[in-house]
mmCIF file of N, CA, C and O in Angstrom:
data_model
loop_
_atom_site.group_PDB
_atom_site.id
_atom_site.type_symbol
_atom_site.label_atom_id
_atom_site.label_comp_id
_atom_site.label_asym_id
_atom_site.label_seq_id
_atom_site.Cartn_x
_atom_site.Cartn_y
_atom_site.Cartn_z
ATOM 1 N N MET A 11 100.232 78.808 84.832
ATOM 2 C CA MET A 11 101.312 79.633 84.350
ATOM 3 C C MET A 11 101.531 80.785 85.332
ATOM 4 O O MET A 11 100.601 81.477 85.714
ATOM 5 N N ALA A 12 102.740 80.964 85.769
ATOM 6 C CA ALA A 12 103.069 82.022 86.725
ATOM 7 C C ALA A 12 103.028 83.386 86.042
ATOM 8 O O ALA A 12 103.424 83.530 84.891
ATOM 9 N N VAL A 13 102.525 84.368 86.781
ATOM 10 C CA VAL A 13 102.465 85.722 86.262
ATOM 11 C C VAL A 13 103.756 86.436 86.661
ATOM 12 O O VAL A 13 104.119 86.453 87.832
ATOM 13 N N ARG A 14 104.420 87.004 85.686
ATOM 14 C CA ARG A 14 105.673 87.724 85.964
ATOM 15 C C ARG A 14 105.342 89.130 86.437
ATOM 16 O O ARG A 14 104.489 89.800 85.881
ATOM 17 N N GLN A 15 106.054 89.558 87.470
ATOM 18 C CA GLN A 15 105.876 90.908 87.971
ATOM 19 C C GLN A 15 106.840 91.843 87.269
ATOM 20 O O GLN A 15 107.964 91.476 86.955
ATOM 21 N N SER A 16 106.392 93.061 87.096
ATOM 22 C CA SER A 16 107.273 94.068 86.530
ATOM 23 C C SER A 16 108.233 94.543 87.615
ATOM 24 O O SER A 16 107.997 94.354 88.813
ATOM 25 N N ALA A 17 109.307 95.163 87.194
ATOM 26 C CA ALA A 17 110.254 95.729 88.152
ATOM 27 C C ALA A 17 109.574 96.777 89.020
ATOM 28 O O ALA A 17 109.847 96.884 90.215
ATOM 29 N N THR A 18 108.652 97.531 88.441
ATOM 30 C CA THR A 18 107.923 98.548 89.202
ATOM 31 C C THR A 18 107.084 97.905 90.299
ATOM 32 O O THR A 18 107.066 98.377 91.433
ATOM 33 N N GLN A 19 106.393 96.799 89.969
ATOM 34 C CA GLN A 19 105.571 96.112 90.965
ATOM 35 C C GLN A 19 106.448 95.535 92.076
ATOM 36 O O GLN A 19 106.108 95.630 93.252
ATOM 37 N N ARG A 20 107.574 94.954 91.730
ATOM 38 C CA ARG A 20 108.494 94.410 92.751
ATOM 39 C C ARG A 20 109.004 95.521 93.647
ATOM 40 O O ARG A 20 109.112 95.343 94.861
ATOM 41 N N THR A 21 109.291 96.683 93.068
ATOM 42 C CA THR A 21 109.754 97.826 93.868
ATOM 43 C C THR A 21 108.659 98.284 94.817
ATOM 44 O O THR A 21 108.913 98.540 95.996
ATOM 45 N N ARG A 22 107.420 98.381 94.325
ATOM 46 C CA ARG A 22 106.293 98.771 95.191
ATOM 47 C C ARG A 22 106.132 97.800 96.354
ATOM 48 O O ARG A 22 105.889 98.203 97.484
ATOM 49 N N GLU A 23 106.232 96.517 96.059
ATOM 50 C CA GLU A 23 106.089 95.517 97.110
ATOM 51 C C GLU A 23 107.234 95.611 98.119
ATOM 52 O O GLU A 23 107.006 95.487 99.317
ATOM 53 N N ALA A 24 108.440 95.852 97.650
ATOM 54 C CA ALA A 24 109.579 95.990 98.564
ATOM 55 C C ALA A 24 109.400 97.204 99.468
ATOM 56 O O ALA A 24 109.654 97.138 100.675
ATOM 57 N N VAL A 25 108.925 98.306 98.909
ATOM 58 C CA VAL A 25 108.674 99.505 99.702
ATOM 59 C C VAL A 25 107.595 99.228 100.744
ATOM 60 O O VAL A 25 107.720 99.581 101.917
ATOM 61 N N ALA A 26 106.515 98.559 100.335
ATOM 62 C CA ALA A 26 105.425 98.240 101.266
ATOM 63 C C ALA A 26 105.912 97.326 102.384
ATOM 64 O O ALA A 26 105.589 97.548 103.562
ATOM 65 N N LEU A 27 106.701 96.319 102.051
ATOM 66 C CA LEU A 27 107.233 95.419 103.077
ATOM 67 C C LEU A 27 108.168 96.149 104.030
ATOM 68 O O LEU A 27 108.135 95.914 105.243
ATOM 69 N N ASN A 28 108.983 97.054 103.506
ATOM 70 C CA ASN A 28 109.883 97.825 104.361
ATOM 71 C C ASN A 28 109.094 98.721 105.317
ATOM 72 O O ASN A 28 109.445 98.853 106.493
ATOM 73 N N ARG A 29 108.024 99.349 104.826
ATOM 74 C CA ARG A 29 107.179 100.182 105.695
ATOM 75 C C ARG A 29 106.526 99.353 106.788
ATOM 76 O O ARG A 29 106.470 99.765 107.944
ATOM 77 N N LEU A 30 105.984 98.194 106.402
ATOM 78 C CA LEU A 30 105.372 97.310 107.398
ATOM 79 C C LEU A 30 106.388 96.891 108.454
ATOM 80 O O LEU A 30 106.083 96.883 109.647
ATOM 81 N N GLY A 31 107.579 96.534 108.017
ATOM 82 C CA GLY A 31 108.626 96.131 108.955
ATOM 83 C C GLY A 31 109.021 97.255 109.897
ATOM 84 O O GLY A 31 109.185 97.039 111.097
ATOM 85 N N ALA A 32 109.144 98.466 109.376
ATOM 86 C CA ALA A 32 109.494 99.613 110.218
ATOM 87 C C ALA A 32 108.405 99.882 111.249
ATOM 88 O O ALA A 32 108.691 100.169 112.418
ATOM 89 N N GLU A 33 107.137 99.787 110.822
ATOM 90 C CA GLU A 33 106.032 100.013 111.756
ATOM 91 C C GLU A 33 105.972 98.917 112.812
ATOM 92 O O GLU A 33 105.728 99.190 113.988
ATOM 93 N N MET A 34 106.225 97.683 112.429
ATOM 94 C CA MET A 34 106.257 96.594 113.415
ATOM 95 C C MET A 34 107.355 96.838 114.444
ATOM 96 O O MET A 34 107.119 96.695 115.645
ATOM 97 N N ARG A 35 108.534 97.216 113.994
ATOM 98 C CA ARG A 35 109.645 97.478 114.924
ATOM 99 C C ARG A 35 109.314 98.635 115.861
ATOM 100 O O ARG A 35 109.609 98.594 117.051
ATOM 101 N N ARG A 36 108.652 99.682 115.335
ATOM 102 C CA ARG A 36 108.263 100.810 116.178
ATOM 103 C C ARG A 36 107.262 100.360 117.238
ATOM 104 O O ARG A 36 107.402 100.693 118.420
ATOM 105 N N LEU A 37 106.272 99.581 116.824
ATOM 106 C CA LEU A 37 105.280 99.108 117.792
ATOM 107 C C LEU A 37 105.895 98.171 118.817
ATOM 108 O O LEU A 37 105.546 98.232 120.004
ATOM 109 N N TRP A 38 106.807 97.307 118.395
ATOM 110 C CA TRP A 38 107.471 96.431 119.361
ATOM 111 C C TRP A 38 108.220 97.255 120.404
ATOM 112 O O TRP A 38 108.262 96.894 121.572
ATOM 113 N N ALA A 39 108.809 98.368 120.001
ATOM 114 C CA ALA A 39 109.584 99.208 120.912
ATOM 115 C C ALA A 39 108.705 100.132 121.752
ATOM 116 O O ALA A 39 108.984 100.346 122.939
ATOM 117 N N GLU A 40 107.650 100.693 121.164
ATOM 118 C CA GLU A 40 106.866 101.740 121.819
ATOM 119 C C GLU A 40 105.449 101.341 122.183
ATOM 120 O O GLU A 40 104.777 102.069 122.924
ATOM 121 N N GLY A 41 104.976 100.222 121.673
ATOM 122 C CA GLY A 41 103.576 99.845 121.843
ATOM 123 C C GLY A 41 103.247 99.338 123.231
ATOM 124 O O GLY A 41 104.121 98.903 123.996
ATOM 125 N N LEU A 42 101.965 99.391 123.541
ATOM 126 C CA LEU A 42 101.460 98.852 124.797
ATOM 127 C C LEU A 42 101.263 97.352 124.640
ATOM 128 O O LEU A 42 100.719 96.889 123.644
ATOM 129 N N ALA A 43 101.703 96.595 125.643
ATOM 130 C CA ALA A 43 101.540 95.146 125.606
ATOM 131 C C ALA A 43 100.080 94.790 125.847
ATOM 132 O O ALA A 43 99.403 95.405 126.668
ATOM 133 N N GLY A 44 99.607 93.818 125.115
ATOM 134 C CA GLY A 44 98.244 93.347 125.284
ATOM 135 C C GLY A 44 98.086 91.967 124.697
ATOM 136 O O GLY A 44 99.062 91.312 124.338
ATOM 137 N N SER A 45 96.845 91.529 124.618
ATOM 138 C CA SER A 45 96.549 90.254 123.978
ATOM 139 C C SER A 45 95.329 90.452 123.080
ATOM 140 O O SER A 45 94.536 91.369 123.279
ATOM 141 N N ALA A 46 95.213 89.590 122.095
ATOM 142 C CA ALA A 46 94.093 89.669 121.162
ATOM 143 C C ALA A 46 93.600 88.268 120.863
ATOM 144 O O ALA A 46 94.399 87.347 120.686
ATOM 145 N N THR A 47 92.288 88.132 120.822
ATOM 146 C CA THR A 47 91.660 86.867 120.467
ATOM 147 C C THR A 47 91.038 87.020 119.084
ATOM 148 O O THR A 47 90.329 87.992 118.816
ATOM 149 N N ILE A 48 91.328 86.058 118.219
ATOM 150 C CA ILE A 48 90.801 86.094 116.861
ATOM 151 C C ILE A 48 89.333 85.699 116.869
ATOM 152 O O ILE A 48 88.952 84.672 117.435
ATOM 153 N N GLU A 49 88.530 86.530 116.229
ATOM 154 C CA GLU A 49 87.104 86.252 116.055
ATOM 155 C C GLU A 49 86.840 85.659 114.670
ATOM 156 O O GLU A 49 86.000 84.790 114.528
ATOM 157 N N ALA A 50 87.536 86.168 113.651
ATOM 158 C CA ALA A 50 87.355 85.688 112.276
ATOM 159 C C ALA A 50 88.551 86.119 111.435
ATOM 160 O O ALA A 50 89.240 87.086 111.775
ATOM 161 N N VAL A 51 88.787 85.393 110.354
ATOM 162 C CA VAL A 51 89.852 85.707 109.399
ATOM 163 C C VAL A 51 89.283 85.586 107.996
ATOM 164 O O VAL A 51 88.594 84.620 107.680
ATOM 165 N N ARG A 52 89.590 86.591 107.178
ATOM 166 C CA ARG A 52 89.135 86.576 105.785
ATOM 167 C C ARG A 52 90.322 86.879 104.869
ATOM 168 O O ARG A 52 91.012 87.871 105.071
ATOM 169 N N ASP A 53 90.513 86.027 103.888
ATOM 170 C CA ASP A 53 91.522 86.287 102.867
ATOM 171 C C ASP A 53 90.956 87.375 101.956
ATOM 172 O O ASP A 53 89.870 87.235 101.409
ATOM 173 N N THR A 54 91.686 88.480 101.818
ATOM 174 C CA THR A 54 91.212 89.600 101.010
ATOM 175 C C THR A 54 91.371 89.350 99.516
ATOM 176 O O THR A 54 90.824 90.096 98.712
ATOM 177 N N GLY A 55 92.147 88.332 99.160
ATOM 178 C CA GLY A 55 92.451 88.081 97.754
ATOM 179 C C GLY A 55 93.671 88.861 97.287
ATOM 180 O O GLY A 55 94.193 88.606 96.218
ATOM 181 N N GLU A 56 94.120 89.815 98.110
ATOM 182 C CA GLU A 56 95.335 90.561 97.777
ATOM 183 C C GLU A 56 96.556 89.695 98.084
ATOM 184 O O GLU A 56 96.509 88.814 98.946
ATOM 185 N N ARG A 57 97.637 89.986 97.397
ATOM 186 C CA ARG A 57 98.909 89.312 97.663
ATOM 187 C C ARG A 57 99.989 90.370 97.778
ATOM 188 O O ARG A 57 99.961 91.383 97.059
ATOM 189 N N LEU A 58 100.921 90.138 98.670
ATOM 190 C CA LEU A 58 102.068 91.020 98.837
ATOM 191 C C LEU A 58 103.295 90.134 98.866
ATOM 192 O O LEU A 58 103.459 89.327 99.794
ATOM 193 N N ALA A 59 104.101 90.241 97.845
ATOM 194 C CA ALA A 59 105.295 89.407 97.690
ATOM 195 C C ALA A 59 104.932 87.924 97.772
ATOM 196 O O ALA A 59 105.632 87.131 98.386
ATOM 197 N N GLY A 60 103.787 87.567 97.189
ATOM 198 C CA GLY A 60 103.354 86.181 97.158
ATOM 199 C C GLY A 60 102.627 85.713 98.408
ATOM 200 O O GLY A 60 102.161 84.583 98.466
ATOM 201 N N ASN A 61 102.531 86.552 99.414
ATOM 202 C CA ASN A 61 101.878 86.200 100.666
ATOM 203 C C ASN A 61 100.445 86.711 100.683
ATOM 204 O O ASN A 61 100.151 87.789 100.171
ATOM 205 N N ALA A 62 99.558 85.947 101.313
ATOM 206 C CA ALA A 62 98.164 86.366 101.442
ATOM 207 C C ALA A 62 98.071 87.581 102.352
ATOM 208 O O ALA A 62 98.796 87.706 103.340
ATOM 209 N N VAL A 63 97.176 88.489 102.004
ATOM 210 C CA VAL A 63 96.824 89.614 102.872
ATOM 211 C C VAL A 63 95.446 89.290 103.424
ATOM 212 O O VAL A 63 94.519 89.004 102.659
ATOM 213 N N VAL A 64 95.333 89.296 104.753
ATOM 214 C CA VAL A 64 94.087 88.894 105.398
ATOM 215 C C VAL A 64 93.555 90.008 106.286
ATOM 216 O O VAL A 64 94.306 90.872 106.750
ATOM 217 N N ASP A 65 92.250 89.978 106.495
ATOM 218 C CA ASP A 65 91.605 90.806 107.509
ATOM 219 C C ASP A 65 91.350 89.905 108.703
ATOM 220 O O ASP A 65 90.704 88.851 108.567
ATOM 221 N N VAL A 66 91.872 90.301 109.858
ATOM 222 C CA VAL A 66 91.721 89.525 111.084
ATOM 223 C C VAL A 66 90.871 90.339 112.048
ATOM 224 O O VAL A 66 91.281 91.419 112.476
ATOM 225 N N ASP A 67 89.680 89.824 112.366
ATOM 226 C CA ASP A 67 88.822 90.469 113.358
ATOM 227 C C ASP A 67 89.292 90.031 114.732
ATOM 228 O O ASP A 67 89.405 88.821 115.003
ATOM 229 N N LEU A 68 89.571 91.017 115.587
ATOM 230 C CA LEU A 68 90.157 90.749 116.903
ATOM 231 C C LEU A 68 89.357 91.413 118.016
ATOM 232 O O LEU A 68 88.764 92.474 117.812
ATOM 233 N N VAL A 69 89.412 90.811 119.197
ATOM 234 C CA VAL A 69 89.022 91.475 120.431
ATOM 235 C C VAL A 69 90.319 91.659 121.205
ATOM 236 O O VAL A 69 91.033 90.691 121.495
ATOM 237 N N VAL A 70 90.643 92.929 121.504
ATOM 238 C CA VAL A 70 91.937 93.286 122.075
ATOM 239 C C VAL A 70 91.775 93.659 123.545
ATOM 240 O O VAL A 70 90.854 94.385 123.919
ATOM 241 N N LEU A 71 92.709 93.189 124.365
ATOM 242 C CA LEU A 71 92.764 93.521 125.791
ATOM 243 C C LEU A 71 94.103 94.169 126.093
ATOM 244 O O LEU A 71 95.154 93.595 125.795
ATOM 245 N N VAL A 72 94.063 95.366 126.665
ATOM 246 C CA VAL A 72 95.258 96.076 127.117
ATOM 247 C C VAL A 72 94.969 96.517 128.551
ATOM 248 O O VAL A 72 93.889 97.064 128.823
ATOM 249 N N ASP A 73 95.899 96.266 129.472
ATOM 250 C CA ASP A 73 95.692 96.650 130.871
ATOM 251 C C ASP A 73 95.276 98.108 130.985
ATOM 252 O O ASP A 73 95.848 98.982 130.330
ATOM 253 N N GLY A 74 94.259 98.351 131.811
ATOM 254 C CA GLY A 74 93.803 99.711 132.063
ATOM 255 C C GLY A 74 92.855 100.259 131.026
ATOM 256 O O GLY A 74 92.436 101.411 131.112
ATOM 257 N N ARG A 75 92.518 99.468 130.021
ATOM 258 C CA ARG A 75 91.603 99.904 128.962
ATOM 259 C C ARG A 75 90.483 98.890 128.807
ATOM 260 O O ARG A 75 90.664 97.706 129.084
ATOM 261 N N ALA A 76 89.348 99.365 128.348
ATOM 262 C CA ALA A 76 88.239 98.463 128.079
ATOM 263 C C ALA A 76 88.570 97.587 126.868
ATOM 264 O O ALA A 76 89.240 98.052 125.936
ATOM 265 N N PRO A 77 88.121 96.333 126.859
ATOM 266 C CA PRO A 77 88.314 95.492 125.668
ATOM 267 C C PRO A 77 87.645 96.155 124.462
ATOM 268 O O PRO A 77 86.635 96.844 124.602
ATOM 269 N N TYR A 78 88.218 95.964 123.301
ATOM 270 C CA TYR A 78 87.643 96.549 122.092
ATOM 271 C C TYR A 78 87.853 95.630 120.900
ATOM 272 O O TYR A 78 88.752 94.799 120.884
ATOM 273 N N ALA A 79 86.987 95.797 119.912
ATOM 274 C CA ALA A 79 87.074 95.030 118.675
ATOM 275 C C ALA A 79 87.718 95.890 117.599
ATOM 276 O O ALA A 79 87.491 97.102 117.531
ATOM 277 N N THR A 80 88.534 95.255 116.777
ATOM 278 C CA THR A 80 89.148 95.939 115.643
ATOM 279 C C THR A 80 89.449 94.903 114.567
ATOM 280 O O THR A 80 89.412 93.700 114.829
ATOM 281 N N THR A 81 89.741 95.382 113.378
ATOM 282 C CA THR A 81 90.142 94.509 112.280
ATOM 283 C C THR A 81 91.534 94.922 111.826
ATOM 284 O O THR A 81 91.776 96.090 111.548
ATOM 285 N N LEU A 82 92.422 93.953 111.791
ATOM 286 C CA LEU A 82 93.800 94.159 111.356
ATOM 287 C C LEU A 82 93.961 93.578 109.968
ATOM 288 O O LEU A 82 93.698 92.395 109.749
ATOM 289 N N ARG A 83 94.379 94.410 109.016
ATOM 290 C CA ARG A 83 94.718 93.915 107.677
ATOM 291 C C ARG A 83 96.222 93.703 107.682
ATOM 292 O O ARG A 83 96.993 94.630 107.923
ATOM 293 N N THR A 84 96.635 92.468 107.398
ATOM 294 C CA THR A 84 98.049 92.138 107.502
ATOM 295 C C THR A 84 98.415 91.017 106.541
ATOM 296 O O THR A 84 97.597 90.135 106.277
ATOM 297 N N PRO A 85 99.653 91.038 106.025
ATOM 298 C CA PRO A 85 100.114 89.888 105.253
ATOM 299 C C PRO A 85 100.496 88.763 106.214
ATOM 300 O O PRO A 85 100.880 89.013 107.351
ATOM 301 N N ILE A 86 100.331 87.538 105.757
ATOM 302 C CA ILE A 86 100.778 86.388 106.535
ATOM 303 C C ILE A 86 101.768 85.616 105.686
ATOM 304 O O ILE A 86 101.776 85.747 104.463
ATOM 305 N N GLY A 87 102.605 84.843 106.312
ATOM 306 C CA GLY A 87 103.565 84.027 105.574
ATOM 307 C C GLY A 87 102.838 82.995 104.725
ATOM 308 O O GLY A 87 102.062 82.196 105.247
ATOM 309 N N GLY A 88 103.015 83.046 103.431
ATOM 310 C CA GLY A 88 102.365 82.098 102.541
ATOM 311 C C GLY A 88 100.921 82.468 102.286
ATOM 312 O O GLY A 88 100.549 83.637 102.303
ATOM 313 N N THR A 89 100.100 81.451 102.091
ATOM 314 C CA THR A 89 98.681 81.688 101.793
ATOM 315 C C THR A 89 97.754 80.868 102.681
ATOM 316 O O THR A 89 96.541 80.936 102.532
ATOM 317 N N ASP A 90 98.291 80.105 103.614
ATOM 318 C CA ASP A 90 97.485 79.235 104.479
ATOM 319 C C ASP A 90 97.019 80.003 105.713
ATOM 320 O O ASP A 90 97.820 80.342 106.584
ATOM 321 N N VAL A 91 95.723 80.293 105.780
ATOM 322 C CA VAL A 91 95.176 81.046 106.916
ATOM 323 C C VAL A 91 94.749 80.141 108.064
ATOM 324 O O VAL A 91 94.339 80.644 109.112
ATOM 325 N N THR A 92 94.850 78.825 107.926
ATOM 326 C CA THR A 92 94.339 77.924 108.956
ATOM 327 C C THR A 92 94.984 78.106 110.337
ATOM 328 O O THR A 92 94.295 77.886 111.330
ATOM 329 N N PRO A 93 96.254 78.516 110.464
ATOM 330 C CA PRO A 93 96.773 78.724 111.824
ATOM 331 C C PRO A 93 96.085 79.892 112.544
ATOM 332 O O PRO A 93 96.137 79.973 113.766
ATOM 333 N N TYR A 94 95.446 80.759 111.792
ATOM 334 C CA TYR A 94 94.782 81.929 112.372
ATOM 335 C C TYR A 94 93.304 81.602 112.553
ATOM 336 O O TYR A 94 92.446 82.117 111.858
ATOM 337 N N ARG A 95 93.020 80.754 113.486
ATOM 338 C CA ARG A 95 91.655 80.262 113.668
ATOM 339 C C ARG A 95 90.924 81.055 114.751
ATOM 340 O O ARG A 95 91.547 81.562 115.693
ATOM 341 N N PRO A 96 89.622 81.166 114.644
ATOM 342 C CA PRO A 96 88.842 81.825 115.683
ATOM 343 C C PRO A 96 89.093 81.179 117.044
ATOM 344 O O PRO A 96 89.199 79.958 117.154
ATOM 345 N N GLY A 97 89.240 82.020 118.040
ATOM 346 C CA GLY A 97 89.511 81.564 119.399
ATOM 347 C C GLY A 97 90.983 81.575 119.755
ATOM 348 O O GLY A 97 91.333 81.537 120.939
ATOM 349 N N ALA A 98 91.867 81.605 118.752
ATOM 350 C CA ALA A 98 93.302 81.652 119.034
ATOM 351 C C ALA A 98 93.646 82.999 119.666
ATOM 352 O O ALA A 98 93.090 84.036 119.303
ATOM 353 N N ARG A 99 94.556 82.966 120.618
ATOM 354 C CA ARG A 99 94.939 84.182 121.335
ATOM 355 C C ARG A 99 96.424 84.455 121.101
ATOM 356 O O ARG A 99 97.240 83.536 121.149
ATOM 357 N N TYR A 100 96.738 85.723 120.845
ATOM 358 C CA TYR A 100 98.106 86.135 120.551
ATOM 359 C C TYR A 100 98.476 87.359 121.384
ATOM 360 O O TYR A 100 97.618 88.191 121.693
ATOM 361 N N ASN A 101 99.746 87.469 121.705
ATOM 362 C CA ASN A 101 100.261 88.703 122.290
ATOM 363 C C ASN A 101 100.334 89.749 121.192
ATOM 364 O O ASN A 101 100.658 89.429 120.042
ATOM 365 N N VAL A 102 100.041 90.992 121.549
ATOM 366 C CA VAL A 102 100.092 92.088 120.588
ATOM 367 C C VAL A 102 100.782 93.285 121.219
ATOM 368 O O VAL A 102 100.923 93.382 122.434
ATOM 369 N N LYS A 103 101.196 94.205 120.363
ATOM 370 C CA LYS A 103 101.678 95.520 120.770
ATOM 371 C C LYS A 103 100.780 96.530 120.081
ATOM 372 O O LYS A 103 100.559 96.465 118.875
ATOM 373 N N VAL A 104 100.241 97.470 120.875
ATOM 374 C CA VAL A 104 99.224 98.406 120.415
ATOM 375 C C VAL A 104 99.765 99.828 120.450
ATOM 376 O O VAL A 104 100.370 100.247 121.446
ATOM 377 N N ASP A 105 99.534 100.566 119.387
ATOM 378 C CA ASP A 105 99.925 101.975 119.320
ATOM 379 C C ASP A 105 99.137 102.744 120.387
ATOM 380 O O ASP A 105 97.913 102.721 120.383
ATOM 381 N N PRO A 106 99.818 103.436 121.320
ATOM 382 C CA PRO A 106 99.106 104.157 122.378
ATOM 383 C C PRO A 106 98.194 105.263 121.852
ATOM 384 O O PRO A 106 97.199 105.603 122.481
ATOM 385 N N GLN A 107 98.507 105.811 120.673
ATOM 386 C CA GLN A 107 97.718 106.896 120.091
ATOM 387 C C GLN A 107 96.610 106.412 119.161
ATOM 388 O O GLN A 107 95.676 107.150 118.872
ATOM 389 N N ASP A 108 96.724 105.171 118.670
ATOM 390 C CA ASP A 108 95.762 104.639 117.701
ATOM 391 C C ASP A 108 95.547 103.152 117.995
ATOM 392 O O ASP A 108 96.260 102.305 117.459
ATOM 393 N N PRO A 109 94.579 102.817 118.848
ATOM 394 C CA PRO A 109 94.397 101.412 119.253
ATOM 395 C C PRO A 109 94.106 100.454 118.101
ATOM 396 O O PRO A 109 94.298 99.252 118.250
ATOM 397 N N ALA A 110 93.655 100.952 116.949
ATOM 398 C CA ALA A 110 93.417 100.083 115.800
ATOM 399 C C ALA A 110 94.724 99.690 115.122
ATOM 400 O O ALA A 110 94.756 98.749 114.331
ATOM 401 N N ASN A 111 95.814 100.396 115.437
ATOM 402 C CA ASN A 111 97.123 100.100 114.867
ATOM 403 C C ASN A 111 97.857 99.177 115.839
ATOM 404 O O ASN A 111 98.256 99.613 116.918
ATOM 405 N N LEU A 112 98.004 97.936 115.450
ATOM 406 C CA LEU A 112 98.661 96.965 116.331
ATOM 407 C C LEU A 112 99.397 95.946 115.506
ATOM 408 O O LEU A 112 99.203 95.852 114.304
ATOM 409 N N THR A 113 100.223 95.176 116.189
ATOM 410 C CA THR A 113 100.937 94.105 115.527
ATOM 411 C C THR A 113 101.048 92.930 116.474
ATOM 412 O O THR A 113 101.005 93.105 117.700
ATOM 413 N N PHE A 114 101.161 91.743 115.916
ATOM 414 C CA PHE A 114 101.395 90.577 116.748
ATOM 415 C C PHE A 114 102.807 90.669 117.320
ATOM 416 O O PHE A 114 103.731 91.113 116.654
ATOM 417 N N ALA A 115 102.943 90.277 118.576
ATOM 418 C CA ALA A 115 104.235 90.352 119.265
ATOM 419 C C ALA A 115 104.699 88.944 119.615
ATOM 420 O O ALA A 115 103.887 88.048 119.799
ATOM 421 N N GLY A 116 105.983 88.793 119.702
ATOM 422 C CA GLY A 116 106.560 87.483 120.017
ATOM 423 C C GLY A 116 106.336 87.008 121.399
ATOM 424 O O GLY A 116 105.698 87.473 122.247
#
């Protein structure tokens, strides 16, 4: 049986998605280009607009900086985490002021 969300919960989720989208756009425009290799992925059990929220352990490389490890908590499309497998490498954009703040880049 599907659980119905209240209007308040839907509004909270819409606000959260809008904030995430704004931050992604800012990082795409202002972030440092780099790459990240996935070390591990864990489903947090949280959901945002029906999508799984996962913790992704990454090793990040940005030119001119030492490699570093961080964990990114992010929603993914749907609930299938299998595309995010250990060893997979993705382009990222990293906040120059906060290296733990990053997003996957196209």
